[in-house]
Short mmCIF file of C-alpha atoms in Angstrom, two decimals:
data_model
loop_
_atom_site.label_atom_id
_atom_site.label_comp_id
_atom_site.label_asym_id
_atom_site.label_seq_id
_atom_site.Cartn_x
_atom_site.Cartn_y
_atom_site.Cartn_z
CA MET A 196 146.36 137.53 115.04
CA ALA A 197 146.34 134.72 112.49
CA SER A 198 147.24 131.23 113.57
CA SER A 199 150.09 129.26 112.10
CA ILE A 200 148.02 126.08 112.56
CA LYS A 201 145.88 124.83 109.66
CA PHE A 202 142.37 123.87 110.68
CA PRO A 203 140.65 121.84 109.43
CA THR A 204 143.61 119.69 108.56
CA THR A 205 142.06 117.13 106.18
CA SER A 206 139.41 117.26 103.46
CA PHE A 207 137.36 114.80 105.54
CA GLN A 208 137.41 117.15 108.52
CA ASP A 209 136.60 120.13 106.32
CA VAL A 210 133.55 118.47 104.77
CA LYS A 211 132.34 117.29 108.20
CA LEU A 212 132.67 120.80 109.68
CA ARG A 213 131.15 122.60 106.68
CA ARG A 214 128.15 120.28 106.87
CA MET A 215 127.61 121.21 110.52
CA TYR A 216 128.24 124.88 109.99
CA GLU A 217 125.64 125.14 107.23
CA ALA A 218 123.08 123.04 109.16
CA LYS A 219 123.38 125.21 112.25
CA ASP A 220 122.59 128.43 110.41
CA PHE A 221 118.94 128.24 111.40
CA ASP A 222 118.16 131.87 110.63
CA ASN A 223 119.80 131.62 107.19
CA ASN A 224 121.89 134.76 107.54
CA GLY A 225 125.09 133.07 106.31
CA TYR A 226 126.78 132.48 109.65
CA VAL A 227 126.24 130.68 112.93
CA SER A 228 125.54 132.66 116.08
CA SER A 229 124.14 132.10 119.56
CA ASN A 230 120.72 133.05 118.09
CA ASP A 231 120.93 129.98 115.84
CA PHE A 232 121.56 127.84 118.92
CA ALA A 233 118.51 129.36 120.65
CA ILE A 234 116.42 128.45 117.61
CA TRP A 235 117.92 124.93 117.55
CA GLY A 236 117.09 124.50 121.24
CA LYS A 237 113.54 125.69 120.74
CA ILE A 238 112.96 123.26 117.87
CA ALA A 239 114.53 120.38 119.82
CA ALA A 240 112.39 121.12 122.91
CA GLU A 241 109.25 121.28 120.81
CA LYS A 242 110.05 117.89 119.27
CA VAL A 243 109.90 116.30 122.72
CA GLY A 244 106.80 118.22 123.65
CA LEU A 245 108.42 120.82 125.91
CA ASP A 246 108.76 124.58 125.93
CA LEU A 247 112.37 125.82 126.08
CA ASP A 248 112.65 127.45 129.49
CA ASP A 249 115.10 130.23 130.35
CA GLU A 250 117.63 127.80 131.85
CA GLY A 251 117.49 125.58 128.76
CA LYS A 252 117.85 128.56 126.45
CA GLU A 253 120.82 129.74 128.47
CA TYR A 254 122.60 126.40 127.93
CA TRP A 255 121.93 126.50 124.17
CA VAL A 256 123.11 130.11 123.83
CA SER A 257 126.19 129.46 125.99
CA VAL A 258 127.23 126.54 123.75
CA GLY A 259 126.76 128.71 120.68
CA GLU A 260 128.85 131.52 122.15
CA SER A 261 131.57 129.10 123.25
CA TYR A 262 131.89 127.43 119.89
CA PHE A 263 131.20 130.26 117.48
CA GLY A 264 131.98 133.49 119.35
CA ASN A 265 131.37 136.48 117.12
CA THR A 266 132.59 134.88 113.94
CA LYS A 267 130.73 135.79 110.73
CA SER A 268 131.83 133.09 108.29
CA TYR A 269 133.01 129.49 108.07
CA ASP A 270 136.58 130.64 107.36
CA GLU A 271 136.56 133.04 110.31
CA TRP A 272 135.17 130.29 112.54
CA THR A 273 137.81 127.76 111.54
CA GLY A 274 140.45 130.44 112.07
CA PHE A 275 139.02 130.94 115.57
CA PHE A 276 139.41 127.21 116.16
CA ALA A 277 142.95 127.20 114.78
CA ALA A 278 143.95 129.99 117.19
CA PHE A 279 142.30 128.16 120.05
CA ILE A 280 144.22 124.95 119.23
CA GLU A 281 147.48 126.88 118.94
CA LYS A 282 147.02 128.77 122.18
CA CYS A 283 145.67 125.89 124.30
CA PRO A 284 147.57 122.61 124.17
CA ASN A 285 144.79 121.05 126.26
CA TYR A 286 142.10 122.19 123.77
CA ARG A 287 140.39 118.77 123.77
CA GLU A 288 139.87 118.86 127.51
CA ILE A 289 138.52 122.43 127.35
CA SER A 290 136.20 121.41 124.50
CA ARG A 291 134.92 118.49 126.55
CA ASP A 292 134.02 120.95 129.31
CA ILE A 293 132.12 123.10 126.80
CA ASN A 294 130.36 119.97 125.56
CA VAL A 295 129.05 119.41 129.07
CA LYS A 296 126.93 122.51 128.43
CA LEU A 297 125.72 120.91 125.24
CA PHE A 298 124.73 117.79 127.18
CA LYS A 299 122.75 119.92 129.62
CA ALA A 300 121.02 121.63 126.71
CA VAL A 301 120.08 118.35 125.02
CA ASP A 302 118.88 116.81 128.35
CA SER A 303 115.62 118.67 128.01
CA ASN A 304 113.81 116.88 130.84
CA LYS A 305 116.81 117.51 133.13
CA ASP A 306 117.03 113.92 134.45
CA GLY A 307 120.83 113.72 134.09
CA VAL A 308 120.88 111.48 130.94
CA VAL A 309 119.97 111.94 127.27
CA ASN A 310 117.41 109.41 126.15
CA LEU A 311 116.71 108.39 122.57
CA ALA A 312 113.81 110.84 122.20
CA GLU A 313 115.96 113.77 123.36
CA TYR A 314 118.82 112.74 121.05
CA LYS A 315 116.39 112.35 118.15
CA ALA A 316 115.03 115.85 118.76
CA PHE A 317 118.60 117.21 118.91
CA VAL A 318 119.76 115.66 115.61
CA THR A 319 116.56 115.87 113.58
CA ALA A 320 116.30 119.58 114.33
CA LEU A 321 119.49 119.84 112.25
CA PHE A 322 118.73 117.10 109.75
CA PRO A 323 114.99 116.57 109.50
CA ASN A 324 115.34 113.80 106.88
CA LEU A 325 117.22 111.43 109.17
CA THR A 326 115.33 108.17 109.52
CA ASP A 327 114.69 106.48 112.84
CA ASP A 328 117.39 103.96 111.90
CA ASP A 329 119.85 106.79 111.24
CA VAL A 330 119.07 108.32 114.62
CA GLU A 331 119.37 105.05 116.51
CA TYR A 332 122.67 104.28 114.76
CA GLY A 333 124.21 107.56 115.92
CA PHE A 334 122.76 107.11 119.42
CA ASN A 335 124.26 103.66 119.72
CA ILE A 336 127.69 104.90 118.57
CA ILE A 337 127.70 107.43 121.41
CA ASP A 338 126.24 104.99 123.99
CA GLU A 339 129.62 103.40 124.71
CA ASP A 340 128.43 101.42 127.75
CA GLY A 341 125.25 100.19 126.01
CA ASP A 342 122.90 101.17 128.89
CA GLY A 343 120.35 102.75 126.56
CA VAL A 344 120.93 106.36 127.62
CA LEU A 345 123.75 108.87 126.98
CA SER A 346 125.76 110.11 129.90
CA GLN A 347 127.36 113.51 130.14
CA GLU A 348 130.78 111.89 129.59
CA GLU A 349 129.61 109.97 126.49
CA VAL A 350 128.12 113.09 124.83
CA ALA A 351 131.08 115.32 125.72
CA THR A 352 133.61 112.80 124.49
CA ALA A 353 131.83 111.91 121.24
CA CYS A 354 131.20 115.58 120.33
CA THR A 355 134.87 116.44 120.94
CA HIS A 356 135.92 113.59 118.66
CA TYR A 357 133.45 114.76 116.03
CA TYR A 358 134.99 118.22 115.74
CA TYR A 359 138.67 117.44 116.21
CA ASP A 360 139.25 114.00 114.67
CA GLU A 361 140.91 114.44 111.28
CA GLU A 362 140.22 111.01 109.82
CA ASP A 363 137.08 108.98 109.25
CA ASN A 364 135.93 107.10 112.33
CA LYS A 365 132.73 106.13 114.16
CA TYR A 366 132.33 109.60 115.72
CA LYS A 367 131.33 111.04 112.34
CA HIS A 368 127.90 109.67 113.32
CA PHE A 369 127.57 112.02 116.32
CA TYR A 370 124.65 113.77 114.61
CA GLY A 371 123.03 110.54 113.36
CA ARG A 372 124.16 108.03 110.74
CA TRP A 373 126.22 109.76 108.11
CA ASP A 374 126.37 107.76 104.92
CA GLU A 375 124.64 107.31 101.57
CA LYS A 376 121.43 106.16 103.29
CA SER A 377 121.24 109.37 105.34
CA LYS A 378 118.99 111.84 103.58
CA GLY A 379 120.06 114.23 106.29
CA GLY A 380 123.27 114.99 104.50
CA SER A 381 125.56 112.15 103.57
CA ILE A 382 129.19 113.12 103.77
CA TRP A 383 130.11 110.97 100.82
CA THR A 384 127.23 112.09 98.61
CA TRP A 385 127.87 115.70 99.49
CA LEU A 386 131.62 115.32 99.03
CA THR A 387 131.28 113.84 95.57
CA SER A 388 128.39 115.99 94.39
CA SER A 389 129.28 119.45 95.55
CA CYS A 390 132.59 119.87 97.21
CA TYR A 391 135.25 118.18 95.15
CA GLU A 392 133.76 117.62 91.69
#
């Protein structure tokens, strides 16, 4: 059943979500699946010198299944989101709960916080050209209390904002700095060069 809700609702949100969708297609088959999340988790774990254990893989796969289901294209995925938003008035709260799984996946050493090295592994697996400054910028945006680590609440909240916020704000940097300096995929460069020429 098609949704009567339009999602994404703004061109900014569309560009932001397309960027993520394309980056998360690790196996290059044209769509994002739980297998892509397993690959992402393996790469991120390797970047911090760990092997992805079964529990860690389960978190990554669960997040992939929760966010992408069995969708086979960007349009089908955004339709899935639109139906979710329409059916669940508390969709942001539900999404925050899903993002707790993401936090547990990124917390590769399982110490209950995400440190800068774990965050860097998480974002540079998607965007290998991010500089250390780009990574630290994104980390500091999420680190609302400034304690030098990311809590479950901080990650879940920032990720929810990233996906659902329709207008430009600080949470666009959830996956590292996102601007002209970011070789990892600047929203503005990409917007002007490929999407809306």
